[in-house]
Short mmCIF file of C-alpha atoms and ligand atoms in Angstrom, two decimals:
data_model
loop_
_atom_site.label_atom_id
_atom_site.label_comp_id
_atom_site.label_asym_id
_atom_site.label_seq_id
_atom_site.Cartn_x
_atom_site.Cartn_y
_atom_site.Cartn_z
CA UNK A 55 -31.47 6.03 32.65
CA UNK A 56 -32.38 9.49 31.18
CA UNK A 57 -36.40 9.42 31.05
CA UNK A 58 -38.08 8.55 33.79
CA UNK A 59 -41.23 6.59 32.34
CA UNK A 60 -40.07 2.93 31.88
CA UNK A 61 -40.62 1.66 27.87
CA UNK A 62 -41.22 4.62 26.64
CA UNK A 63 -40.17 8.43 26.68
CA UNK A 64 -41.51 12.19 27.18
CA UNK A 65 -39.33 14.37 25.02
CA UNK A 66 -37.39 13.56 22.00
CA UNK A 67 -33.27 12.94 22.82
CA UNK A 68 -31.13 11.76 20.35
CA UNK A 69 -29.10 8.70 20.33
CA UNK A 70 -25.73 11.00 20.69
CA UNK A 71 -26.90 12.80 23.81
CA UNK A 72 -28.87 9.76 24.76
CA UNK A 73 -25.31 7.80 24.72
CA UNK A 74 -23.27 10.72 26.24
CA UNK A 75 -25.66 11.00 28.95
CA UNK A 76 -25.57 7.31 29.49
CA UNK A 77 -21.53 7.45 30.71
CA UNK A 78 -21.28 5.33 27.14
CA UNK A 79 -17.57 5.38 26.14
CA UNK A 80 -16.79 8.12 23.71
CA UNK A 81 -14.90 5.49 21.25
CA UNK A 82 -18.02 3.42 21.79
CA UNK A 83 -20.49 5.96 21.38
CA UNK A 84 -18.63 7.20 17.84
CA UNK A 85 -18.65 3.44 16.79
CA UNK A 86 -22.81 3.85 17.49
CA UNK A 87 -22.88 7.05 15.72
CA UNK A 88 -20.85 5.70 12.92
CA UNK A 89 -23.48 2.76 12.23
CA UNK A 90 -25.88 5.09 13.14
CA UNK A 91 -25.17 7.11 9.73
CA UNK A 92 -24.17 4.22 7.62
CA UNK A 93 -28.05 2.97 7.85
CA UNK A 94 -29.13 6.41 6.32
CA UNK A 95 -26.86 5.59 3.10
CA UNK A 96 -28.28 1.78 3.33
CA UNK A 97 -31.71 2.45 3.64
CA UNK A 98 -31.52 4.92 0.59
CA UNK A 99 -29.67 2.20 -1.37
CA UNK A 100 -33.02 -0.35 -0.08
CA UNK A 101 -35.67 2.17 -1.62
CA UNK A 102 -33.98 3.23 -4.43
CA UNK A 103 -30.78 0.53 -5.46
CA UNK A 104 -30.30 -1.68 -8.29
CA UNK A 105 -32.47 -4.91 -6.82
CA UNK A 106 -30.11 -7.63 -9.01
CA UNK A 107 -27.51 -9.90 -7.95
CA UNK A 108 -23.73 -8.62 -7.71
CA UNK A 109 -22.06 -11.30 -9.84
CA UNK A 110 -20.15 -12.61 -6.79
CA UNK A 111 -21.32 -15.26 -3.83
CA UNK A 112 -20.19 -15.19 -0.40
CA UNK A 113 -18.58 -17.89 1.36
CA UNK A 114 -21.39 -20.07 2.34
CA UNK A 115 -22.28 -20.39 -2.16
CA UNK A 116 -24.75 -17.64 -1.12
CA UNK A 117 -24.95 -15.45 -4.52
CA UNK A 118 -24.59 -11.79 -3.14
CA UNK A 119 -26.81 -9.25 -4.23
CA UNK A 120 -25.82 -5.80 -5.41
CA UNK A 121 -27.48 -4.69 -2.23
CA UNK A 122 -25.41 -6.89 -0.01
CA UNK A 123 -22.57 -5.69 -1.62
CA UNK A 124 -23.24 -1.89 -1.25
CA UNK A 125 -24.40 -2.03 2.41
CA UNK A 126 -21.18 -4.26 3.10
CA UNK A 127 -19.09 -1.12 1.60
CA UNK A 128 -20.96 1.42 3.41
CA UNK A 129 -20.42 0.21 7.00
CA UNK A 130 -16.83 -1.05 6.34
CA UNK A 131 -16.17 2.53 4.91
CA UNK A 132 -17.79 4.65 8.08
CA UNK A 133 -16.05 2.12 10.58
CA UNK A 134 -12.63 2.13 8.79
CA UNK A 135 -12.52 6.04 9.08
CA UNK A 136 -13.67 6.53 12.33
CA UNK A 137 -10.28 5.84 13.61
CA UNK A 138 -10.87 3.17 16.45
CA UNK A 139 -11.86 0.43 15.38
CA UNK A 140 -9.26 -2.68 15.50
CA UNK A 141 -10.62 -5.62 13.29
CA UNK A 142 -13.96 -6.27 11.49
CA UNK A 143 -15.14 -9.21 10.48
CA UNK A 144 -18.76 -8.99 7.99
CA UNK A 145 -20.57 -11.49 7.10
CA UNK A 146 -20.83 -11.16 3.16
CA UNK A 147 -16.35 -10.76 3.15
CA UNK A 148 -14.18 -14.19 3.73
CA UNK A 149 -11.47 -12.72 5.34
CA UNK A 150 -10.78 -10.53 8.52
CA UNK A 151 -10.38 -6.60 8.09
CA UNK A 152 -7.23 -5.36 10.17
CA UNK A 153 -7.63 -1.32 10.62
CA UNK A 154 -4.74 0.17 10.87
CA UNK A 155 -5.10 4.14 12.55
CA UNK A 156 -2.76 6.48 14.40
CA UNK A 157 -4.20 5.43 17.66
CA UNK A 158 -4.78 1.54 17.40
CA UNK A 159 -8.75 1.24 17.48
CA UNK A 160 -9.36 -0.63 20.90
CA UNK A 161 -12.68 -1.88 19.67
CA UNK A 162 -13.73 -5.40 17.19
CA UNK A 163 -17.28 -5.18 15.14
CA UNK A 164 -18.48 -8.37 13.53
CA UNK A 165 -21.64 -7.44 11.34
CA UNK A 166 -24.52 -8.27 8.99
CA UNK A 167 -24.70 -5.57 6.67
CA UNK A 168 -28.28 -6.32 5.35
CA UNK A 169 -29.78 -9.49 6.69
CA UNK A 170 -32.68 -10.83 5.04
CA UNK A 171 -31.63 -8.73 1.73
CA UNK A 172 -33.58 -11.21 -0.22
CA UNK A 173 -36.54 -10.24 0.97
CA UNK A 174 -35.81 -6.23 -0.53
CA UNK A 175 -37.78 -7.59 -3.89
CA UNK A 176 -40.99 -8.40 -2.16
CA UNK A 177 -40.62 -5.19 0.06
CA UNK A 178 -40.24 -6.94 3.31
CA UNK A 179 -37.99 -5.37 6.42
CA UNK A 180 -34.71 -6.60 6.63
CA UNK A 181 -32.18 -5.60 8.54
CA UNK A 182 -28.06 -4.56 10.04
CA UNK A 183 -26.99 -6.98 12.62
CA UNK A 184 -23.85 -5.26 14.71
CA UNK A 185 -21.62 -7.06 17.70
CA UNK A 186 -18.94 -5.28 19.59
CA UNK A 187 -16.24 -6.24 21.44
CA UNK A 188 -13.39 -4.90 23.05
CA UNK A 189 -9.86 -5.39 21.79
CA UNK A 190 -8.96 -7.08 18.91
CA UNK A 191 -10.54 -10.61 19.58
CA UNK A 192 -13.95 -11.12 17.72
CA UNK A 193 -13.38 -14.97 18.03
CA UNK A 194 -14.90 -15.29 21.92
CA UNK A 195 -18.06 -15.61 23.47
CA UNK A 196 -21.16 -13.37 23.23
CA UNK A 197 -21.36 -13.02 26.66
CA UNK A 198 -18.20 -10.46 26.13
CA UNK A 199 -19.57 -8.37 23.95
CA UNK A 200 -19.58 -4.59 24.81
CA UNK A 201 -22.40 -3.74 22.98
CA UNK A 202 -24.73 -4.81 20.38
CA UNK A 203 -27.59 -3.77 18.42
CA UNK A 204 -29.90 -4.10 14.89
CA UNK A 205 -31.16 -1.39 12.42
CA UNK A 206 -34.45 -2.66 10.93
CA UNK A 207 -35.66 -1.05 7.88
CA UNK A 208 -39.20 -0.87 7.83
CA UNK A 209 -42.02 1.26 7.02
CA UNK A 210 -39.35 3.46 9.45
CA UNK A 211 -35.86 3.07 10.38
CA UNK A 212 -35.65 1.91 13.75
CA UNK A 213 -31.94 1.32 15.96
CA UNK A 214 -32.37 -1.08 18.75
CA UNK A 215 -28.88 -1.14 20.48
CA UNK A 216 -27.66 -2.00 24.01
CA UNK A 217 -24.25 -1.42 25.82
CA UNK A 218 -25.02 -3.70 28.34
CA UNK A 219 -27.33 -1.61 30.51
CA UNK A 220 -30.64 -2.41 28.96
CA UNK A 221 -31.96 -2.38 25.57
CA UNK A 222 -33.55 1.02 24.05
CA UNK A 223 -34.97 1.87 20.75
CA UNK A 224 -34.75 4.72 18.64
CA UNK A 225 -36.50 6.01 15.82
CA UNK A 226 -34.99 8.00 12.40
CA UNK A 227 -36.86 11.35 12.46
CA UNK A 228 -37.12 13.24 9.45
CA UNK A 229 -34.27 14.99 9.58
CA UNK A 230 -32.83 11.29 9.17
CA UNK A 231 -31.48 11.51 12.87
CA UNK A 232 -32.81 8.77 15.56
CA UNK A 233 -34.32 10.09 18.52
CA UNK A 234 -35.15 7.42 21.58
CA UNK A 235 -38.56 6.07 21.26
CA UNK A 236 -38.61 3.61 24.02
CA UNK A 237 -36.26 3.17 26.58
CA UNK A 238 -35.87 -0.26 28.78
CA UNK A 239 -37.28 -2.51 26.90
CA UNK A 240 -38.32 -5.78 28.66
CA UNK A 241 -39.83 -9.28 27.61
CA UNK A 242 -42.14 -8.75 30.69
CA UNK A 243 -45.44 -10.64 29.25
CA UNK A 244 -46.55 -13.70 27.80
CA UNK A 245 -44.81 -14.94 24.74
CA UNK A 246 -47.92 -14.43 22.49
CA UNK A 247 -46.44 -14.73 19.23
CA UNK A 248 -44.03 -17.27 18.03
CA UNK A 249 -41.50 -16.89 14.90
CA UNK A 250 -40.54 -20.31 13.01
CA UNK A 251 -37.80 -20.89 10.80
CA UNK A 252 -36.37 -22.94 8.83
CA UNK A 253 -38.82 -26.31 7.43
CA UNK A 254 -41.37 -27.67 9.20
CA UNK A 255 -41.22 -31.47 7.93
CA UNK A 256 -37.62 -31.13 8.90
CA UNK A 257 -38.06 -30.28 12.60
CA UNK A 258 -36.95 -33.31 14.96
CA UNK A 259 -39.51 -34.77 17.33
CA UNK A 260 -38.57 -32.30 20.38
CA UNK A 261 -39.08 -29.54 18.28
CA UNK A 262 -42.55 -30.35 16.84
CA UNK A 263 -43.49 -31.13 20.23
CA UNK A 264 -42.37 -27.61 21.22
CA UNK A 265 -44.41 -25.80 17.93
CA UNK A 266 -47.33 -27.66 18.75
CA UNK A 267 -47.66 -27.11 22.40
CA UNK A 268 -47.10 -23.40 21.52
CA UNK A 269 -50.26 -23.88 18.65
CA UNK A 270 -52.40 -25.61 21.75
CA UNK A 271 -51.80 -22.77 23.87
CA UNK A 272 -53.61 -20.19 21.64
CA UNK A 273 -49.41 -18.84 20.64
CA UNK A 274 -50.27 -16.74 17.01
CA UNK A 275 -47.72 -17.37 14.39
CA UNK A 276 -46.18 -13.68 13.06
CA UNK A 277 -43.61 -15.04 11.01
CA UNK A 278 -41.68 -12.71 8.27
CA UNK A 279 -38.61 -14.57 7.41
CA UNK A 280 -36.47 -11.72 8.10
CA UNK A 281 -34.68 -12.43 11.39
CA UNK A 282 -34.44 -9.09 12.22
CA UNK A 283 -38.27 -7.99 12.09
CA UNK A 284 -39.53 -11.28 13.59
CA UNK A 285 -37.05 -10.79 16.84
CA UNK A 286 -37.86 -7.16 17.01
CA UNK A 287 -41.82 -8.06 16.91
CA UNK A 288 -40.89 -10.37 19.79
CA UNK A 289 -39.27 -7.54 21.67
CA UNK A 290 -41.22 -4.56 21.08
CA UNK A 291 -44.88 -6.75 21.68
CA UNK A 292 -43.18 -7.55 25.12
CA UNK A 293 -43.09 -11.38 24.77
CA UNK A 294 -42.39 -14.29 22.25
CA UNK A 295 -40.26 -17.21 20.57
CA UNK A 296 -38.40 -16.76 17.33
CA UNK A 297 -36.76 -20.23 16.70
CA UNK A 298 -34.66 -21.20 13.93
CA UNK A 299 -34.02 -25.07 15.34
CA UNK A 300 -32.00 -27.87 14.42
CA UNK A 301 -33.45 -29.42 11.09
CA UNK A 302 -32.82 -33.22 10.31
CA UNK A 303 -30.53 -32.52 7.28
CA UNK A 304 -28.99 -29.43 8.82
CA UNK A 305 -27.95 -30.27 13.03
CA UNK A 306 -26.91 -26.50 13.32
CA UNK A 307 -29.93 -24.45 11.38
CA UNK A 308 -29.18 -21.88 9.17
CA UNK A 309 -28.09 -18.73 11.06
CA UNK A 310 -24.52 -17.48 12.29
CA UNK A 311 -23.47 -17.44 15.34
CA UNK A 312 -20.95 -14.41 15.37
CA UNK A 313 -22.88 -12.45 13.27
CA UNK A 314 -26.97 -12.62 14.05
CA UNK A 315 -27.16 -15.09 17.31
CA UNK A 316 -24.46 -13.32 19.60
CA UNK A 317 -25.84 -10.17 19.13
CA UNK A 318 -29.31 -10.94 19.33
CA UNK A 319 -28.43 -12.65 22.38
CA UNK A 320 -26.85 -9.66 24.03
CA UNK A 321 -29.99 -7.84 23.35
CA UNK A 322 -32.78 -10.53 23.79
CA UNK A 323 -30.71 -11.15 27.65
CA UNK A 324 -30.35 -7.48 28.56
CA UNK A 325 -34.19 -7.56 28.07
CA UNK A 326 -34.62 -10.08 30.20
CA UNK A 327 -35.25 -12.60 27.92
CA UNK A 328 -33.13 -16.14 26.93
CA UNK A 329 -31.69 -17.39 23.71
CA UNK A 330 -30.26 -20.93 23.50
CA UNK A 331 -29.11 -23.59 20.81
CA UNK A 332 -31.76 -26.10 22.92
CA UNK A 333 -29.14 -26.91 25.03
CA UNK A 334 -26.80 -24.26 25.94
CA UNK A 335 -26.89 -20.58 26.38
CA UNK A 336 -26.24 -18.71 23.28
CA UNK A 337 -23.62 -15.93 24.48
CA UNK A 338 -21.62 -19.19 26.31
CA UNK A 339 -20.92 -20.85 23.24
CA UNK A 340 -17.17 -20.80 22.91
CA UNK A 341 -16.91 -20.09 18.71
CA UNK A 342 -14.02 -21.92 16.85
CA UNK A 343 -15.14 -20.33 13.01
CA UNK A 344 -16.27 -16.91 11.99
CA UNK A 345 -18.46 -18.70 10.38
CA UNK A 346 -20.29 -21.29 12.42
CA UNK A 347 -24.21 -22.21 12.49
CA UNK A 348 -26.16 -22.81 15.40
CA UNK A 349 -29.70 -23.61 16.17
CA UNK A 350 -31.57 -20.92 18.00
CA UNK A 351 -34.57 -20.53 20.57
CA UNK A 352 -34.69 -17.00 21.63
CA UNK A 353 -37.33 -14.57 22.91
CA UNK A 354 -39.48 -14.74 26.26
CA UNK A 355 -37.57 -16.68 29.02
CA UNK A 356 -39.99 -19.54 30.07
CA UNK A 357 -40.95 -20.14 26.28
CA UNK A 358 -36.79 -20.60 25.85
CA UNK A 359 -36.69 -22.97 29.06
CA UNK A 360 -39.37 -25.21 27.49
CA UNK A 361 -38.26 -25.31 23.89
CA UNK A 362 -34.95 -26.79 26.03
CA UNK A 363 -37.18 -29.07 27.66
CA UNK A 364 -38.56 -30.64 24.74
CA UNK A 365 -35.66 -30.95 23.72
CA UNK A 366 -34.26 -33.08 26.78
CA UNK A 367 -37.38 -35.30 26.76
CA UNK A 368 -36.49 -36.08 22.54
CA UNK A 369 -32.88 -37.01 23.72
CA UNK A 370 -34.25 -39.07 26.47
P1 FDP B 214 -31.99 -14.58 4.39
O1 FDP B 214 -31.48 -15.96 4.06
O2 FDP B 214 -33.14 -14.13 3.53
O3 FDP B 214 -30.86 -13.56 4.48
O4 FDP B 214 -30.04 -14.69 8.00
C1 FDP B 214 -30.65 -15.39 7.07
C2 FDP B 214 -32.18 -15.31 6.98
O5 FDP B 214 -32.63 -14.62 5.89
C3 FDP B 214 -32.89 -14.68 8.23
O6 FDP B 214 -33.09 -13.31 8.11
C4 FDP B 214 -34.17 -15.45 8.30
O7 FDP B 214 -34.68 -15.55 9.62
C5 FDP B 214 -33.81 -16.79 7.76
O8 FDP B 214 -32.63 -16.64 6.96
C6 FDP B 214 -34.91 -17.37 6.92
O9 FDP B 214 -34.60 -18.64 6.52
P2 FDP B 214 -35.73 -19.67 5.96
O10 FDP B 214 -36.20 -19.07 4.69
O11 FDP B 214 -35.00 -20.95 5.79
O12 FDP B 214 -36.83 -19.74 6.99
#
């Protein structure tokens, strides 16, 4: 730890020196540093890019918009160059990027370049969702992840990244650099707030049970439909559920395993916190697609252990 004051920090460091002084691999560390710059050439393509679609959809029938395109290219482009990286695998391409440097990269990035992009028109936050694992394997379990972390671009540009010893947050000062903000973050309180995706009438009995136990215990909904701001609400207010559950007509919800649940699993755990499909840890789910669903209950860990229970009781 580099500060001494727990969740938050005296004197500005930035997220280089902050990572160096961390003992953070140096490959690791330029992989950070890398994403690190790519979200100051996304976040100028958010405030001042073409807001139409690209002409193209992705390989869920999603059409792609020109922004989804452009942040795609901008992180593939930083990570192909910075000589080791292995394999990527990004959510808005359909096929696995081999890199191919001098040195063979020994690290694997699976990423969201801009999640939530649809919500760029109405000038919500979205976000970059980023998982890292060692070697060239991005097919295994979240629980081997190396390292993970989000950008969320919001009324500022905040990083919130782990490499396994806590989570820490850092801010994009004006010289477009991010300095730490708060350091050891924990889901220490209540969960106050709770984040619901996906349709209500579609929810299965357990589930509604769940929402409206939260609703009789005084839990606020703070709901933004960007997965990124509503799980970093949860974290930086301490406490909370974001849930995007099982619906009737969809038995594995809406969002991607490899690419937004692993990672926000790494980071949600290493604050203390749980994340589970209602049944089964998140980061022990053994993937067998790049481009698998799964339900999701993630945020504050007692709030997680009774979404499961709910859960139970509706299977009975
Ligand atoms: P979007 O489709 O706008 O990219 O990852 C997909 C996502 O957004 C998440 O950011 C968000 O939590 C979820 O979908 C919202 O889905 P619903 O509109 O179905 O609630």
């Amino acid at each position: 730890m580099v500060s001494a004051e727990r969740g938050q920090t005296k004197y500005q460091i930035n997220l280089r020196r902050y990572l160096r002084e961390s003992n953070v691999d140096r490959d690791l560390t330029r992989i950070i540093c890398e994403i690190a710059n790519a979200s100051k050439y996304i976040i100028n393509a958010i405030r001042t890019g073409d807001l139409g679609v690209a002409g193209t959809s992705n390989l869920y029938g999603e059409q792609q918009l020109a922004l989804d395109v452009l942040s795609d290219r901008i992180l593939q482009k930083r990570l192909m160059y910075s000589g080791v990286v292995a394999k990527m695998a990004s959510e808005e391409v359909d096929e696995i990027i081999e890199v191919t440097t001098p040195n063979n990269g020994r690290y694997s990035i699976a990423f969201d370049p801009l999640d939530g992009s649809s919500l760029v028109d109405v000038n919500l936050a979205v976000g970059t969702i980023v998982s890292i694992f060692e070697g060239d394997n991005l097919l295994q379990p979240g629980r081997n992840q190396v390292a993970a972390l989000y950008v969320l671009y919001g009324p500022r540009t905040t990083m919130v990244v782990s490499t396994g010893n806590g989570v820490n947050e850092f801010a994009m000062n004006q010289l477009m650099e991010f300095d730490l903000v708060r350091e050891n973050i924990q889901l220490d309180g209540p969960a106050k707030i709770y984040a619901p995706g996906g349709l209500r009438s579609k929810y299965t009995e357990g589930t509604e049970k769940f929402v409206r136990s939260l609703e009789d215990g005084g839990t606020k909904l703070r709901y933004s439909g960007g997965f990124v701001p509503d799980i970093n609400q949860v974290l930086i207010k301490r406490g909370g559920i974001f849930m995007y559950p099982h619906l009737k007509d969809a038995p594995d919800g809406k969002l991607r395993l490899l690419y937004e649940l692993s990672p926000m699993a790494f980071l949600v755990e290493q604050a203390g916190g749980a994340a589970s499909n209602g049944k089964q840890r998140i980061l022990d789910i053994e993937p067998e697609s790049f481009h698998q669903r799964a339900p999701v209950f993630i945020g504050t860990r007692d709030a997680v252990a009774f979404a499961e229970k709910c859960l139970r009781e509706e299977e009975g």
